[in-house]
GROMACS .gro file of C-alpha atoms in nm:
model
  370
    1MET     CA    1  -0.237   4.449  13.147
    2LYS     CA    2  -0.306   4.095  13.249
    3GLU     CA    3  -0.405   4.009  12.890
    4LYS     CA    4  -0.077   4.149  12.753
    5PHE     CA    5   0.119   3.952  13.008
    6LEU     CA    6  -0.049   3.625  12.903
    7TRP     CA    7   0.029   3.686  12.535
    8THR     CA    8   0.393   3.748  12.625
    9ILE     CA    9   0.408   3.407  12.794
   10VAL     CA   10   0.254   3.241  12.489
   11VAL     CA   11   0.515   3.399  12.258
   12ILE     CA   12   0.799   3.292  12.487
   13LEU     CA   13   0.670   2.935  12.513
   14THR     CA   14   0.622   2.917  12.137
   15CYS     CA   15   0.983   3.023  12.078
   16CYS     CA   16   1.115   2.785  12.343
   17LEU     CA   17   0.926   2.492  12.191
   18GLY     CA   18   1.072   2.575  11.850
   19ILE     CA   19   0.734   2.606  11.675
   20SER     CA   20   0.530   2.876  11.506
   21CYS     CA   21   0.180   2.897  11.360
   22SER     CA   22   0.080   2.971  11.003
   23LYS     CA   23  -0.205   3.208  10.925
   24ASP     CA   24  -0.428   2.905  10.882
   25GLY     CA   25  -0.344   2.781  11.228
   26ASP     CA   26  -0.122   2.489  11.122
   27ILE     CA   27   0.186   2.423  11.333
   28VAL     CA   28   0.515   2.475  11.152
   29TYR     CA   29   0.821   2.319  11.320
   30LEU     CA   30   1.138   2.524  11.304
   31PRO     CA   31   1.481   2.352  11.268
   32ASP     CA   32   1.622   2.216  11.590
   33PRO     CA   33   1.958   2.389  11.650
   34GLU     CA   34   2.079   2.074  11.827
   35GLU     CA   35   1.993   1.843  11.538
   36GLN     CA   36   2.299   1.696  11.365
   37LYS     CA   37   2.345   1.838  11.017
   38ALA     CA   38   2.454   1.635  10.714
   39SER     CA   39   2.831   1.598  10.705
   40THR     CA   40   3.030   1.794  10.453
   41ALA     CA   41   3.353   1.604  10.527
   42PRO     CA   42   3.545   1.475  10.223
   43LEU     CA   43   3.420   1.138  10.099
   44VAL     CA   44   3.649   0.854   9.985
   45THR     CA   45   3.486   0.563   9.800
   46VAL     CA   46   3.675   0.246   9.707
   47VAL     CA   47   3.559  -0.006   9.446
   48TYR     CA   48   3.717  -0.354   9.464
   49ASP     CA   49   3.688  -0.647   9.228
   50ALA     CA   50   3.446  -0.932   9.297
   51GLU     CA   51   3.450  -1.025   9.668
   52GLY     CA   52   3.786  -0.854   9.703
   53VAL     CA   53   3.752  -0.751  10.066
   54GLY     CA   54   3.827  -1.035  10.305
   55ASP     CA   55   4.123  -1.180  10.115
   56GLN     CA   56   4.353  -1.133  10.420
   57SER     CA   57   4.600  -0.982  10.178
   58TYR     CA   58   4.621  -0.697   9.925
   59ASN     CA   59   4.259  -0.579   9.933
   60ASP     CA   60   4.232  -0.594  10.310
   61LEU     CA   61   4.547  -0.381  10.333
   62ILE     CA   62   4.384  -0.118  10.109
   63TYR     CA   63   4.074  -0.125  10.328
   64CYS     CA   64   4.279  -0.068  10.643
   65GLY     CA   65   4.488   0.208  10.483
   66VAL     CA   66   4.175   0.399  10.379
   67GLU     CA   67   4.014   0.365  10.722
   68GLU     CA   68   4.329   0.473  10.902
   69ALA     CA   69   4.350   0.782  10.679
   70ALA     CA   70   3.982   0.852  10.748
   71VAL     CA   71   4.041   0.854  11.123
   72LYS     CA   72   4.349   1.072  11.087
   73TYR     CA   73   4.192   1.334  10.859
   74GLY     CA   74   3.826   1.316  10.959
   75LEU     CA   75   3.696   1.166  10.633
   76ARG     CA   76   3.388   0.969  10.541
   77THR     CA   77   3.440   0.638  10.358
   78LEU     CA   78   3.237   0.398  10.147
   79GLN     CA   79   3.407   0.068  10.059
   80LEU     CA   80   3.231  -0.138   9.791
   81SER     CA   81   3.313  -0.510   9.753
   82PRO     CA   82   3.074  -0.634   9.481
   83LEU     CA   83   2.968  -0.996   9.439
   84THR     CA   84   3.059  -0.988   9.068
   85ASN     CA   85   3.275  -0.768   8.847
   86GLU     CA   86   2.960  -0.672   8.652
   87GLU     CA   87   2.815  -0.540   8.977
   88GLY     CA   88   3.140  -0.352   9.035
   89LEU     CA   89   3.112  -0.188   8.693
   90ALA     CA   90   2.757  -0.081   8.776
   91ASP     CA   91   2.881   0.065   9.106
   92LEU     CA   92   3.151   0.257   8.920
   93GLU     CA   93   2.903   0.394   8.665
   94ARG     CA   94   2.672   0.522   8.939
   95LEU     CA   95   2.964   0.666   9.132
   96ILE     CA   96   3.118   0.850   8.835
   97GLN     CA   97   2.776   0.985   8.741
   98GLN     CA   98   2.711   1.116   9.093
   99MET     CA   99   3.059   1.266   9.128
  100SER     CA  100   3.055   1.437   8.789
  101THR     CA  101   2.714   1.601   8.840
  102ALA     CA  102   2.736   1.692   9.211
  103ASN     CA  103   2.682   2.066   9.261
  104ASP     CA  104   2.773   2.089   9.628
  105THR     CA  105   3.108   2.177   9.785
  106ILE     CA  106   3.195   1.828   9.910
  107ARG     CA  107   3.530   1.685   9.798
  108ARG     CA  108   3.504   1.331   9.663
  109LEU     CA  109   3.772   1.074   9.577
  110CYS     CA  110   3.707   0.744   9.399
  111ILE     CA  111   3.974   0.474   9.441
  112VAL     CA  112   3.964   0.189   9.188
  113ALA     CA  113   4.147  -0.108   9.337
  114SER     CA  114   4.143  -0.358   9.051
  115PRO     CA  115   4.268  -0.375   8.690
  116VAL     CA  116   3.952  -0.563   8.586
  117TYR     CA  117   3.791  -0.218   8.550
  118ASP     CA  118   4.076  -0.080   8.336
  119GLU     CA  119   3.875  -0.021   8.017
  120PHE     CA  120   3.593   0.154   8.201
  121VAL     CA  121   3.827   0.375   8.403
  122ARG     CA  122   4.023   0.492   8.100
  123LYS     CA  123   3.708   0.565   7.898
  124ASN     CA  124   3.524   0.750   8.175
  125SER     CA  125   3.778   0.932   8.394
  126SER     CA  126   3.741   1.247   8.181
  127ARG     CA  127   3.377   1.277   8.295
  128LEU     CA  128   3.506   1.398   8.634
  129GLU     CA  129   3.655   1.709   8.473
  130SER     CA  130   3.314   1.877   8.509
  131ASN     CA  131   3.353   1.878   8.889
  132PRO     CA  132   3.668   2.043   9.030
  133ARG     CA  133   3.604   1.877   9.369
  134ALA     CA  134   3.595   1.522   9.230
  135ASP     CA  135   3.905   1.309   9.172
  136LEU     CA  136   4.007   0.951   9.098
  137LEU     CA  137   4.294   0.723   9.202
  138TYR     CA  138   4.356   0.408   8.996
  139LEU     CA  139   4.582   0.151   9.163
  140GLU     CA  140   4.849  -0.080   9.027
  141THR     CA  141   4.899   0.040   8.671
  142THR     CA  142   5.212   0.172   8.506
  143THR     CA  143   5.013   0.370   8.248
  144PRO     CA  144   4.886   0.715   8.355
  145LEU     CA  145   4.526   0.814   8.277
  146GLN     CA  146   4.460   1.039   7.977
  147GLY     CA  147   4.161   1.200   8.149
  148LYS     CA  148   4.129   1.329   8.504
  149GLY     CA  149   4.276   1.120   8.785
  150SER     CA  150   4.600   0.980   8.921
  151THR     CA  151   4.763   0.639   8.907
  152LEU     CA  152   4.974   0.449   9.157
  153TYR     CA  153   5.201   0.152   9.099
  154LEU     CA  154   5.399  -0.051   9.351
  155PRO     CA  155   5.658  -0.236   9.141
  156TYR     CA  156   5.713  -0.584   9.281
  157TYR     CA  157   6.013  -0.683   9.072
  158GLY     CA  158   6.273  -0.581   9.333
  159ALA     CA  159   6.108  -0.739   9.637
  160MET     CA  160   6.033  -1.055   9.440
  161TYR     CA  161   6.389  -1.066   9.305
  162GLU     CA  162   6.514  -1.054   9.663
  163ALA     CA  163   6.262  -1.321   9.767
  164GLY     CA  164   6.364  -1.548   9.481
  165ASN     CA  165   6.733  -1.497   9.550
  166ILE     CA  166   6.701  -1.631   9.906
  167ALA     CA  167   6.447  -1.906   9.829
  168SER     CA  168   6.705  -2.183   9.802
  169PHE     CA  169   6.809  -2.116  10.163
  170PHE     CA  170   6.474  -2.261  10.271
  171ALA     CA  171   6.381  -2.532  10.020
  172SER     CA  172   6.531  -2.722   9.729
  173ASN     CA  173   6.234  -2.674   9.492
  174VAL     CA  174   5.990  -2.390   9.433
  175THR     CA  175   5.647  -2.367   9.271
  176LEU     CA  176   5.490  -2.030   9.195
  177PHE     CA  177   5.110  -2.043   9.187
  178ALA     CA  178   5.035  -1.728   8.985
  179ALA     CA  179   4.685  -1.592   8.919
  180ASN     CA  180   4.728  -1.538   8.544
  181PRO     CA  181   4.994  -1.429   8.293
  182VAL     CA  182   4.797  -1.118   8.183
  183ASN     CA  183   4.783  -0.915   8.505
  184GLU     CA  184   5.072  -0.665   8.496
  185SER     CA  185   5.174  -0.687   8.862
  186VAL     CA  186   5.147  -1.068   8.864
  187ALA     CA  187   5.368  -1.102   8.557
  188GLU     CA  188   5.623  -0.865   8.708
  189ALA     CA  189   5.627  -1.058   9.036
  190VAL     CA  190   5.680  -1.389   8.855
  191LYS     CA  191   5.962  -1.239   8.649
  192GLY     CA  192   6.132  -1.084   8.953
  193PHE     CA  193   6.119  -1.402   9.162
  194SER     CA  194   6.237  -1.617   8.871
  195ASP     CA  195   6.530  -1.386   8.792
  196GLY     CA  196   6.637  -1.373   9.155
  197PHE     CA  197   6.611  -1.750   9.196
  198ASN     CA  198   6.800  -1.826   8.874
  199ASP     CA  199   7.076  -1.576   8.956
  200ARG     CA  200   7.131  -1.751   9.290
  201GLN     CA  201   7.132  -2.093   9.121
  202ASN     CA  202   7.386  -1.978   8.863
  203GLU     CA  203   7.602  -1.817   9.130
  204THR     CA  204   7.615  -2.130   9.344
  205ALA     CA  205   7.683  -2.339   9.033
  206GLY     CA  206   7.982  -2.123   8.941
  207ASP     CA  207   7.790  -1.918   8.685
  208ALA     CA  208   7.734  -2.230   8.476
  209GLN     CA  209   7.388  -2.264   8.319
  210THR     CA  210   7.220  -2.596   8.402
  211ASP     CA  211   7.026  -2.785   8.136
  212TYR     CA  212   6.755  -3.016   8.268
  213ASP     CA  213   6.652  -3.323   8.068
  214ASN     CA  214   6.322  -3.358   8.255
  215ILE     CA  215   6.078  -3.086   8.359
  216ASP     CA  216   6.042  -3.260   8.696
  217GLU     CA  217   6.408  -3.183   8.764
  218VAL     CA  218   6.363  -2.806   8.724
  219PRO     CA  219   6.379  -2.655   9.075
  220LEU     CA  220   6.149  -2.363   8.985
  221LYS     CA  221   5.805  -2.413   8.828
  222VAL     CA  222   5.527  -2.166   8.750
  223HIS     CA  223   5.163  -2.277   8.757
  224TYR     CA  224   4.900  -2.028   8.636
  225LEU     CA  225   4.555  -2.060   8.793
  226GLY     CA  226   4.377  -1.867   8.516
  227GLU     CA  227   4.420  -1.714   8.174
  228LYS     CA  228   4.242  -1.375   8.177
  229ALA     CA  229   4.322  -1.059   8.374
  230GLY     CA  230   4.066  -1.120   8.649
  231ASP     CA  231   4.117  -1.497   8.678
  232GLY     CA  232   4.300  -1.693   8.946
  233PHE     CA  233   4.248  -1.469   9.247
  234ALA     CA  234   4.004  -1.706   9.418
  235LEU     CA  235   4.041  -2.081   9.470
  236ASP     CA  236   3.851  -2.331   9.684
  237ASP     CA  237   4.020  -2.579   9.917
  238GLU     CA  238   3.949  -2.884   9.700
  239ALA     CA  239   4.104  -2.734   9.386
  240ALA     CA  240   4.409  -2.611   9.576
  241PHE     CA  241   4.455  -2.949   9.745
  242GLU     CA  242   4.450  -3.125   9.407
  243LEU     CA  243   4.723  -2.891   9.283
  244LEU     CA  244   4.940  -2.956   9.586
  245LYS     CA  245   4.901  -3.333   9.549
  246GLU     CA  246   5.100  -3.313   9.224
  247TYR     CA  247   5.415  -3.256   9.426
  248GLU     CA  248   5.554  -3.551   9.615
  249VAL     CA  249   5.737  -3.433   9.924
  250VAL     CA  250   5.919  -3.607  10.205
  251SER     CA  251   5.949  -3.303  10.432
  252PRO     CA  252   5.834  -2.938  10.428
  253TYR     CA  253   6.184  -2.839  10.323
  254ASP     CA  254   6.153  -3.012   9.984
  255TYR     CA  255   5.909  -2.757   9.839
  256LEU     CA  256   5.851  -2.385   9.877
  257ILE     CA  257   5.503  -2.269   9.774
  258VAL     CA  258   5.483  -1.907   9.651
  259PRO     CA  259   5.122  -1.793   9.589
  260ILE     CA  260   5.112  -1.484   9.365
  261CYS     CA  261   4.735  -1.499   9.343
  262GLY     CA  262   4.568  -1.250   9.576
  263GLY     CA  263   4.291  -1.398   9.789
  264ALA     CA  264   4.369  -1.752   9.668
  265ALA     CA  265   4.694  -1.730   9.866
  266SER     CA  266   4.504  -1.771  10.193
  267THR     CA  267   4.370  -2.107  10.066
  268PHE     CA  268   4.722  -2.236  10.002
  269SER     CA  269   4.836  -2.102  10.338
  270ARG     CA  270   4.559  -2.284  10.520
  271LEU     CA  271   4.633  -2.615  10.343
  272VAL     CA  272   5.004  -2.587  10.409
  273ASP     CA  273   4.933  -2.553  10.781
  274ILE     CA  274   4.694  -2.849  10.770
  275THR     CA  275   4.920  -3.085  10.572
  276SER     CA  276   5.251  -2.972  10.732
  277ALA     CA  277   5.412  -3.082  10.406
  278TYR     CA  278   5.545  -2.763  10.247
  279THR     CA  279   5.729  -2.442  10.319
  280TYR     CA  280   5.522  -2.134  10.238
  281MET     CA  281   5.619  -1.781  10.140
  282GLY     CA  282   5.379  -1.503  10.235
  283VAL     CA  283   5.290  -1.265   9.951
  284ASP     CA  284   5.161  -0.908   9.989
  285CYS     CA  285   5.148  -0.933  10.369
  286ALA     CA  286   5.350  -1.109  10.639
  287GLN     CA  287   5.236  -1.469  10.688
  288ASN     CA  288   5.214  -1.588  11.047
  289SER     CA  289   5.282  -1.960  11.015
  290VAL     CA  290   5.544  -2.202  11.146
  291PHE     CA  291   5.595  -2.307  10.783
  292SER     CA  292   5.649  -1.954  10.654
  293PRO     CA  293   6.004  -1.834  10.715
  294TYR     CA  294   5.968  -1.513  10.512
  295SER     CA  295   5.730  -1.296  10.312
  296ALA     CA  296   5.735  -1.047  10.028
  297VAL     CA  297   5.524  -0.752  10.137
  298LYS     CA  298   5.343  -0.470   9.958
  299HIS     CA  299   5.269  -0.180  10.190
  300ILE     CA  300   4.973  -0.076   9.977
  301ASP     CA  301   4.796   0.042  10.294
  302ARG     CA  302   5.068   0.300  10.357
  303ALA     CA  303   5.083   0.397   9.990
  304VAL     CA  304   4.707   0.457   9.966
  305ALA     CA  305   4.711   0.658  10.290
  306GLN     CA  306   4.995   0.868  10.143
  307CYS     CA  307   4.791   0.933   9.828
  308ILE     CA  308   4.489   1.043  10.033
  309SER     CA  309   4.714   1.284  10.226
  310GLN     CA  310   4.838   1.425   9.894
  311TRP     CA  311   4.481   1.456   9.765
  312LEU     CA  312   4.385   1.666  10.067
  313SER     CA  313   4.688   1.892  10.026
  314ALA     CA  314   4.701   2.210   9.820
  315GLU     CA  315   4.930   2.043   9.565
  316GLY     CA  316   4.707   1.739   9.514
  317MET     CA  317   4.816   1.393   9.398
  318PRO     CA  318   5.088   1.355   9.135
  319LYS     CA  319   4.961   1.230   8.801
  320HIS     CA  320   5.155   0.905   8.847
  321GLN     CA  321   5.365   0.752   9.126
  322SER     CA  322   5.580   0.440   9.135
  323LEU     CA  323   5.686   0.328   9.485
  324GLY     CA  324   5.902   0.017   9.503
  325LEU     CA  325   6.177  -0.149   9.705
  326ALA     CA  326   6.407   0.154   9.728
  327SER     CA  327   6.126   0.368   9.871
  328GLY     CA  328   6.029   0.106  10.130
  329TYR     CA  329   5.676   0.048   9.999
  330THR     CA  330   5.768  -0.310   9.905
  331ASP     CA  331   5.982  -0.528  10.125
  332VAL     CA  332   6.102  -0.876  10.220
  333VAL     CA  333   6.045  -0.971  10.583
  334LEU     CA  334   6.217  -1.262  10.757
  335HIS     CA  335   6.020  -1.426  11.036
  336PRO     CA  336   6.197  -1.745  11.153
  337TYR     CA  337   5.921  -1.912  11.354
  338ASN     CA  338   6.071  -2.257  11.410
  339ASN     CA  339   6.417  -2.375  11.503
  340TYR     CA  340   6.503  -2.517  11.160
  341TYR     CA  341   6.444  -2.186  10.981
  342LYS     CA  342   6.599  -1.992  11.268
  343THR     CA  343   6.923  -2.187  11.227
  344LEU     CA  344   6.927  -2.112  10.855
  345VAL     CA  345   6.874  -1.743  10.912
  346ASP     CA  346   7.125  -1.710  11.193
  347GLU     CA  347   7.399  -1.901  11.011
  348ASN     CA  348   7.343  -1.804  10.648
  349LEU     CA  349   7.115  -1.505  10.598
  350THR     CA  350   7.300  -1.271  10.823
  351THR     CA  351   7.222  -0.900  10.827
  352SER     CA  352   7.518  -0.822  10.603
  353VAL     CA  353   7.419  -1.089  10.350
  354MET     CA  354   7.058  -0.963  10.343
  355ASN     CA  355   7.174  -0.604  10.298
  356GLU     CA  356   7.392  -0.709  10.005
  357ILE     CA  357   7.103  -0.897   9.842
  358ARG     CA  358   6.870  -0.600   9.906
  359GLN     CA  359   7.101  -0.354   9.730
  360GLN     CA  360   7.138  -0.593   9.437
  361ALA     CA  361   6.758  -0.624   9.415
  362ILE     CA  362   6.717  -0.244   9.416
  363ARG     CA  363   6.965  -0.212   9.130
  364LYS     CA  364   6.788  -0.488   8.937
  365GLU     CA  365   6.450  -0.320   8.986
  366GLU     CA  366   6.579   0.015   8.864
  367ALA     CA  367   6.727  -0.151   8.554
  368TYR     CA  368   6.409  -0.352   8.493
  369GLY     CA  369   6.191  -0.043   8.497
  370LYS     CA  370   6.389   0.132   8.222
   0.00000   0.00000   0.00000
C-alpha cells in the first residue's frame, strides 16, 4: 500500500512539472500552457524607397497611419526603409515570394509606398493570386494593377491649385523646387500650383495675359532637382543653400519657396529658418515655422488607415481609389504664426474668400481629372 502511494506521488509530481519519460529514460518536456504562442494576427508590411522613413513628411505620415491602424485593429507591422532602391527591390522579391507560398491562415498585406518599384509591382502582383489571404496596396498611382492588388491615389491638383491661388497674398515671387518632371504626383502638383497662381495673376491684372521680356521678371519659376522618377527627393544642406543663393531677396516677403520634393523639403525648411530670408510653404504636412504661413497637406496617414480598415472588412479594398480635395484627404491649412502674416489673413483671406477659392479648386480638380 505504501509502495502504491509513493508511485501516485511520483505521477502527480511528473504531471505538475510538465515532464514525462521515454521508454529509454530520457526526459521529454511537454509544452508549457503558459508559454506565449506565435501570433496569428494579420501582418502589414510596408516597403519604402531608399531611406524614405524619417523625411518628416509623406513617408513618415504613412508610417504613423499604419501604426495607428495596427493599434486600433490589433495588427502586426513590419516597416522596411532600405538604404538603396536595389535593396528595396530585394525586400519586395522576398516578401512577394513568402506571401505567395505561405500555407498558413495568416492574412498578409504588402503596402508599396513608392513609384520607383512600379515595374516590379506590375510584373509580380499576379504571383499573390496563389494565396487568397495575401493582398497588396500600391500607393500614389492613377493606373490600377492588372494582377492582384489595389491602388490608391491622392490627387494633389486641387489642393495645389488652391495653394497657388493664394500664394501672391504672402510673397511677390514664387519658386517651386520640384523633385523631377517624371513622377506623376509631382508633375500634377506643379501643374495645379502653377494654374492656380496664374489664374490669380490674370484675375488681378484684369484677365490680361502678361508677357515678360526677361525670365528674371517671371513671378513663378520651377526648378527640378532631378530628371528620373526616383531623383530629387533627398538634398544636402550645401546643395540646397547654393540653390537659394540664386535668389536675391531684401525681405522674407519677396520670395515664397514651395518644395515639392519629399524628404528634401525638410532641408529647405531648415535653411529658411536659419537664413530668415524667405517665406516657406509646407508641402504634404503642416509646417511649424514663423516663416510658413500656410501648407498644402496630404492626409496619406488617414487614407492608408482607411485602406487597411477596408482590407480587414468582408468587402475588401476597392480595386482603385482616388481621394482628393473634395473628400478631405488633401487640404490647404492656414497657420499665421507671425503678425505680418496674421494681418494678411485677417484682412484678405477671410473665411468667405477661402471658401470661394476652395470650391473653385474642387471644380478645377474634377475637370482636370477627366
